[in-house]
């Protein structure tokens, strides 16, 4: 029987340290739900007490019914010179509703003496009594041994003593961290094997990618006896990121034969892309397994060989991770993914699929991307098939931005025609041009369509398009809307942000009118 490896995701905590990533509390909930849906064992949600977003998140998350995932709150050992019960960070962990916590402490003598400026024995006490305090408060505790591998190189006896102190305190998991990301796989095995001989509780591995070795080191650690891997989706994380679970998981399952409970690696590509959309950092196209180019074939010889047998140029079947083969400069691949999308949305796949594919390609060349905007995709298909008639048309709009003494007022006025040709002209003030336009548009439509009253925007994202990849360079706007029961995402592309927003707003309302 193959051994089971526990997967621990820290996208919401380590991933939040990525340059350019700023999670809203709603983003965090969405990511938690996606990770639970996928089935990861543990999700580290954040650091309670350090910011309002994390506090709100833990409060909300505690009322979610998670199917598989256990939520973990992160924190540190107590400060020196005080008792654990006096430490605010530990108290915040106790009052946080998550049953599990993971606290970090130093495992490198140099860090203890230089960064903390305290004695080596005091650090051991801090590790042990902080964990004991949390355990006695009813928590399940994991311990992140920070800089374990650097510590092991510098003073292996001390690094192992830190693990023993955490075990004595009552930790249920000990996580060996390569915090600076400078360790090579060849250095991992000995340290892990030594740790296994020193403690009885199970070990985990947490690697950063500063030497581009995070995945390799994580896999080596598992082969050496660690039974938990910590990492992030798309390898998000500070500096060069963390071990990428989108690579770690398929390697564990397909290459090394480990078990990962109920997680189906076929969901990885979707997970990678949806989290990429949420954080507004699209996964790198060349990302192994899940990247859009991971199975893209261009050279003529390669294509003909792949068509004979995909094993000629592919290390695994793309469908094993939910990805698809892309034959560049050929139409077959696009068509297949459109067929897949139509099925996914419950739409019929008819003889017109090639026409839809052609249209999508044309729009993609203008900068559209339907990966994260199913509602716009569905509208597009229905419009092409003549199944959907626009219920209104925007005849024109004007935006006035008035800046006086530093105060900016924005007013939008808009002309809308309903399907019977009635003209409605409305104006509204807003907090910026897009907000004003949204308000004016709804105000004008509310008379014809009262059902849009319960609809609101929950997220708004703008991405500047790369001139090389889009013929009409400009911006892409993604808008997520909800009516309280459902949520949907629409997309617009234009040379400017207001134009792109209007297209996405119109689609958002059309979609609501369609679903009722
Ligand atoms: Zn980390």
JSON list of C-alpha atoms in Angstrom, two decimals, residues 320-433:
[
{"chain": "A", "resi": 320, "resn": "UNK", "atom": "CA", "xyz": [-4.35, 13.91, -15.63]},
{"chain": "A", "resi": 321, "resn": "UNK", "atom": "CA", "xyz": [-4.08, 17.43, -14.23]},
{"chain": "A", "resi": 322, "resn": "UNK", "atom": "CA", "xyz": [-7.12, 18.84, -16.04]},
{"chain": "A", "resi": 323, "resn": "UNK", "atom": "CA", "xyz": [-4.99, 20.61, -18.61]},
{"chain": "A", "resi": 324, "resn": "UNK", "atom": "CA", "xyz": [-5.31, 20.23, -22.35]},
{"chain": "A", "resi": 325, "resn": "UNK", "atom": "CA", "xyz": [-3.01, 19.75, -25.25]},
{"chain": "A", "resi": 326, "resn": "UNK", "atom": "CA", "xyz": [-2.57, 22.76, -27.44]},
{"chain": "A", "resi": 327, "resn": "UNK", "atom": "CA", "xyz": [-1.54, 22.33, -31.00]},
{"chain": "A", "resi": 328, "resn": "UNK", "atom": "CA", "xyz": [-0.39, 25.78, -31.96]},
{"chain": "A", "resi": 329, "resn": "UNK", "atom": "CA", "xyz": [-1.32, 27.05, -35.43]},
{"chain": "A", "resi": 330, "resn": "UNK", "atom": "CA", "xyz": [-3.88, 24.30, -35.70]},
{"chain": "A", "resi": 331, "resn": "UNK", "atom": "CA", "xyz": [-7.57, 24.61, -34.98]},
{"chain": "A", "resi": 332, "resn": "UNK", "atom": "CA", "xyz": [-8.15, 21.26, -33.43]},
{"chain": "A", "resi": 333, "resn": "UNK", "atom": "CA", "xyz": [-7.14, 22.15, -29.91]},
{"chain": "A", "resi": 334, "resn": "UNK", "atom": "CA", "xyz": [-9.18, 25.32, -29.66]},
{"chain": "A", "resi": 335, "resn": "UNK", "atom": "CA", "xyz": [-12.22, 23.46, -30.85]},
{"chain": "A", "resi": 336, "resn": "UNK", "atom": "CA", "xyz": [-11.79, 20.73, -28.27]},
{"chain": "A", "resi": 337, "resn": "UNK", "atom": "CA", "xyz": [-11.53, 23.16, -25.41]},
{"chain": "A", "resi": 338, "resn": "UNK", "atom": "CA", "xyz": [-14.62, 25.03, -26.61]},
{"chain": "A", "resi": 339, "resn": "UNK", "atom": "CA", "xyz": [-16.52, 21.74, -26.73]},
{"chain": "A", "resi": 340, "resn": "UNK", "atom": "CA", "xyz": [-15.33, 21.11, -23.20]},
{"chain": "A", "resi": 341, "resn": "UNK", "atom": "CA", "xyz": [-16.44, 24.57, -22.07]},
{"chain": "A", "resi": 342, "resn": "UNK", "atom": "CA", "xyz": [-19.86, 24.22, -23.68]},
{"chain": "A", "resi": 343, "resn": "UNK", "atom": "CA", "xyz": [-20.37, 20.92, -21.90]},
{"chain": "A", "resi": 344, "resn": "UNK", "atom": "CA", "xyz": [-19.18, 22.39, -18.63]},
{"chain": "A", "resi": 345, "resn": "UNK", "atom": "CA", "xyz": [-21.78, 25.18, -18.88]},
{"chain": "A", "resi": 346, "resn": "UNK", "atom": "CA", "xyz": [-24.53, 22.78, -19.91]},
{"chain": "A", "resi": 347, "resn": "UNK", "atom": "CA", "xyz": [-24.79, 24.27, -23.42]},
{"chain": "A", "resi": 348, "resn": "UNK", "atom": "CA", "xyz": [-25.37, 22.21, -26.51]},
{"chain": "A", "resi": 349, "resn": "UNK", "atom": "CA", "xyz": [-22.40, 21.31, -28.71]},
{"chain": "A", "resi": 350, "resn": "UNK", "atom": "CA", "xyz": [-23.69, 21.70, -32.22]},
{"chain": "A", "resi": 351, "resn": "UNK", "atom": "CA", "xyz": [-22.33, 21.94, -35.75]},
{"chain": "A", "resi": 352, "resn": "UNK", "atom": "CA", "xyz": [-21.56, 25.56, -35.03]},
{"chain": "A", "resi": 353, "resn": "UNK", "atom": "CA", "xyz": [-18.67, 24.79, -32.66]},
{"chain": "A", "resi": 354, "resn": "UNK", "atom": "CA", "xyz": [-16.03, 25.75, -35.28]},
{"chain": "A", "resi": 355, "resn": "UNK", "atom": "CA", "xyz": [-17.77, 29.13, -35.75]},
{"chain": "A", "resi": 356, "resn": "UNK", "atom": "CA", "xyz": [-17.79, 29.71, -32.00]},
{"chain": "A", "resi": 357, "resn": "UNK", "atom": "CA", "xyz": [-14.12, 28.74, -31.82]},
{"chain": "A", "resi": 358, "resn": "UNK", "atom": "CA", "xyz": [-13.35, 31.18, -34.64]},
{"chain": "A", "resi": 359, "resn": "UNK", "atom": "CA", "xyz": [-15.20, 33.98, -32.86]},
{"chain": "A", "resi": 360, "resn": "UNK", "atom": "CA", "xyz": [-13.48, 33.25, -29.55]},
{"chain": "A", "resi": 361, "resn": "UNK", "atom": "CA", "xyz": [-10.08, 33.28, -31.26]},
{"chain": "A", "resi": 362, "resn": "UNK", "atom": "CA", "xyz": [-10.86, 36.59, -32.88]},
{"chain": "A", "resi": 363, "resn": "UNK", "atom": "CA", "xyz": [-11.88, 38.04, -29.52]},
{"chain": "A", "resi": 364, "resn": "UNK", "atom": "CA", "xyz": [-8.84, 36.57, -27.80]},
{"chain": "A", "resi": 365, "resn": "UNK", "atom": "CA", "xyz": [-6.64, 38.30, -30.34]},
{"chain": "A", "resi": 366, "resn": "UNK", "atom": "CA", "xyz": [-8.24, 41.56, -29.20]},
{"chain": "A", "resi": 367, "resn": "UNK", "atom": "CA", "xyz": [-7.36, 40.81, -25.61]},
{"chain": "A", "resi": 368, "resn": "UNK", "atom": "CA", "xyz": [-10.44, 38.95, -24.37]},
{"chain": "A", "resi": 369, "resn": "UNK", "atom": "CA", "xyz": [-9.97, 36.03, -22.05]},
{"chain": "A", "resi": 370, "resn": "UNK", "atom": "CA", "xyz": [-12.93, 33.88, -21.15]},
{"chain": "A", "resi": 371, "resn": "UNK", "atom": "CA", "xyz": [-11.15, 31.58, -18.73]},
{"chain": "A", "resi": 372, "resn": "UNK", "atom": "CA", "xyz": [-12.48, 33.48, -15.72]},
{"chain": "A", "resi": 373, "resn": "UNK", "atom": "CA", "xyz": [-15.62, 34.94, -17.29]},
{"chain": "A", "resi": 374, "resn": "UNK", "atom": "CA", "xyz": [-18.11, 32.15, -17.90]},
{"chain": "A", "resi": 375, "resn": "UNK", "atom": "CA", "xyz": [-21.08, 34.53, -17.96]},
{"chain": "A", "resi": 376, "resn": "UNK", "atom": "CA", "xyz": [-19.68, 36.52, -20.89]},
{"chain": "A", "resi": 377, "resn": "UNK", "atom": "CA", "xyz": [-18.80, 33.26, -22.67]},
{"chain": "A", "resi": 378, "resn": "UNK", "atom": "CA", "xyz": [-22.34, 31.97, -22.30]},
{"chain": "A", "resi": 379, "resn": "UNK", "atom": "CA", "xyz": [-23.83, 35.26, -23.52]},
{"chain": "A", "resi": 380, "resn": "UNK", "atom": "CA", "xyz": [-21.50, 35.23, -26.52]},
{"chain": "A", "resi": 381, "resn": "UNK", "atom": "CA", "xyz": [-22.54, 31.71, -27.51]},
{"chain": "A", "resi": 382, "resn": "UNK", "atom": "CA", "xyz": [-26.22, 32.50, -27.11]},
{"chain": "A", "resi": 383, "resn": "UNK", "atom": "CA", "xyz": [-25.89, 35.71, -29.10]},
{"chain": "A", "resi": 384, "resn": "UNK", "atom": "CA", "xyz": [-24.10, 33.87, -31.92]},
{"chain": "A", "resi": 385, "resn": "UNK", "atom": "CA", "xyz": [-26.84, 31.25, -31.95]},
{"chain": "A", "resi": 386, "resn": "UNK", "atom": "CA", "xyz": [-29.54, 33.89, -32.01]},
{"chain": "A", "resi": 387, "resn": "UNK", "atom": "CA", "xyz": [-30.94, 32.55, -28.74]},
{"chain": "A", "resi": 388, "resn": "UNK", "atom": "CA", "xyz": [-30.51, 35.80, -26.93]},
{"chain": "A", "resi": 389, "resn": "UNK", "atom": "CA", "xyz": [-31.77, 39.18, -27.94]},
{"chain": "A", "resi": 390, "resn": "UNK", "atom": "CA", "xyz": [-30.34, 42.20, -26.17]},
{"chain": "A", "resi": 391, "resn": "UNK", "atom": "CA", "xyz": [-32.97, 43.70, -23.91]},
{"chain": "A", "resi": 392, "resn": "UNK", "atom": "CA", "xyz": [-31.38, 47.13, -24.02]},
{"chain": "A", "resi": 393, "resn": "UNK", "atom": "CA", "xyz": [-28.76, 49.13, -25.87]},
{"chain": "A", "resi": 394, "resn": "UNK", "atom": "CA", "xyz": [-26.49, 51.82, -24.54]},
{"chain": "A", "resi": 395, "resn": "UNK", "atom": "CA", "xyz": [-26.77, 54.70, -26.99]},
{"chain": "A", "resi": 396, "resn": "UNK", "atom": "CA", "xyz": [-24.04, 56.79, -25.43]},
{"chain": "A", "resi": 397, "resn": "UNK", "atom": "CA", "xyz": [-22.60, 58.13, -22.23]},
{"chain": "A", "resi": 398, "resn": "UNK", "atom": "CA", "xyz": [-20.75, 61.11, -20.87]},
{"chain": "A", "resi": 399, "resn": "UNK", "atom": "CA", "xyz": [-18.56, 61.39, -17.85]},
{"chain": "A", "resi": 400, "resn": "UNK", "atom": "CA", "xyz": [-17.78, 64.61, -16.10]},
{"chain": "A", "resi": 401, "resn": "UNK", "atom": "CA", "xyz": [-14.97, 64.78, -13.61]},
{"chain": "A", "resi": 402, "resn": "UNK", "atom": "CA", "xyz": [-14.82, 67.98, -11.65]},
{"chain": "A", "resi": 403, "resn": "UNK", "atom": "CA", "xyz": [-11.92, 68.70, -9.38]},
{"chain": "A", "resi": 404, "resn": "UNK", "atom": "CA", "xyz": [-12.15, 71.70, -7.11]},
{"chain": "A", "resi": 405, "resn": "UNK", "atom": "CA", "xyz": [-9.83, 72.36, -4.21]},
{"chain": "A", "resi": 406, "resn": "UNK", "atom": "CA", "xyz": [-8.78, 68.73, -4.18]},
{"chain": "A", "resi": 407, "resn": "UNK", "atom": "CA", "xyz": [-12.34, 67.37, -4.04]},
{"chain": "A", "resi": 408, "resn": "UNK", "atom": "CA", "xyz": [-13.24, 65.30, -7.03]},
{"chain": "A", "resi": 409, "resn": "UNK", "atom": "CA", "xyz": [-16.85, 64.84, -8.09]},
{"chain": "A", "resi": 410, "resn": "UNK", "atom": "CA", "xyz": [-17.69, 62.40, -10.84]},
{"chain": "A", "resi": 411, "resn": "UNK", "atom": "CA", "xyz": [-20.97, 62.35, -12.69]},
{"chain": "A", "resi": 412, "resn": "UNK", "atom": "CA", "xyz": [-21.99, 60.00, -15.45]},
{"chain": "A", "resi": 413, "resn": "UNK", "atom": "CA", "xyz": [-24.94, 60.44, -17.75]},
{"chain": "A", "resi": 414, "resn": "UNK", "atom": "CA", "xyz": [-26.13, 57.66, -19.98]},
{"chain": "A", "resi": 415, "resn": "UNK", "atom": "CA", "xyz": [-28.70, 57.09, -22.73]},
{"chain": "A", "resi": 416, "resn": "UNK", "atom": "CA", "xyz": [-30.30, 53.67, -22.92]},
{"chain": "A", "resi": 417, "resn": "UNK", "atom": "CA", "xyz": [-32.83, 52.27, -25.37]},
{"chain": "A", "resi": 418, "resn": "UNK", "atom": "CA", "xyz": [-35.01, 49.37, -24.33]},
{"chain": "A", "resi": 419, "resn": "UNK", "atom": "CA", "xyz": [-36.02, 46.67, -26.81]},
{"chain": "A", "resi": 420, "resn": "UNK", "atom": "CA", "xyz": [-39.21, 48.57, -27.70]},
{"chain": "A", "resi": 421, "resn": "UNK", "atom": "CA", "xyz": [-37.22, 51.65, -28.58]},
{"chain": "A", "resi": 422, "resn": "UNK", "atom": "CA", "xyz": [-38.04, 53.68, -25.49]},
{"chain": "A", "resi": 423, "resn": "UNK", "atom": "CA", "xyz": [-35.27, 56.05, -24.58]},
{"chain": "A", "resi": 424, "resn": "UNK", "atom": "CA", "xyz": [-34.21, 56.59, -21.00]},
{"chain": "A", "resi": 425, "resn": "UNK", "atom": "CA", "xyz": [-31.65, 59.16, -20.04]},
{"chain": "A", "resi": 426, "resn": "UNK", "atom": "CA", "xyz": [-30.23, 59.24, -16.53]},
{"chain": "A", "resi": 427, "resn": "UNK", "atom": "CA", "xyz": [-27.36, 60.70, -14.60]},
{"chain": "A", "resi": 428, "resn": "UNK", "atom": "CA", "xyz": [-25.71, 59.61, -11.36]},
{"chain": "A", "resi": 429, "resn": "UNK", "atom": "CA", "xyz": [-22.85, 60.66, -9.15]},
{"chain": "A", "resi": 430, "resn": "UNK", "atom": "CA", "xyz": [-20.28, 58.13, -8.23]},
{"chain": "A", "resi": 431, "resn": "UNK", "atom": "CA", "xyz": [-17.07, 57.39, -6.52]},
{"chain": "A", "resi": 432, "resn": "UNK", "atom": "CA", "xyz": [-14.95, 57.54, -9.68]},
{"chain": "A", "resi": 433, "resn": "UNK", "atom": "CA", "xyz": [-15.98, 57.15, -13.33]}
]
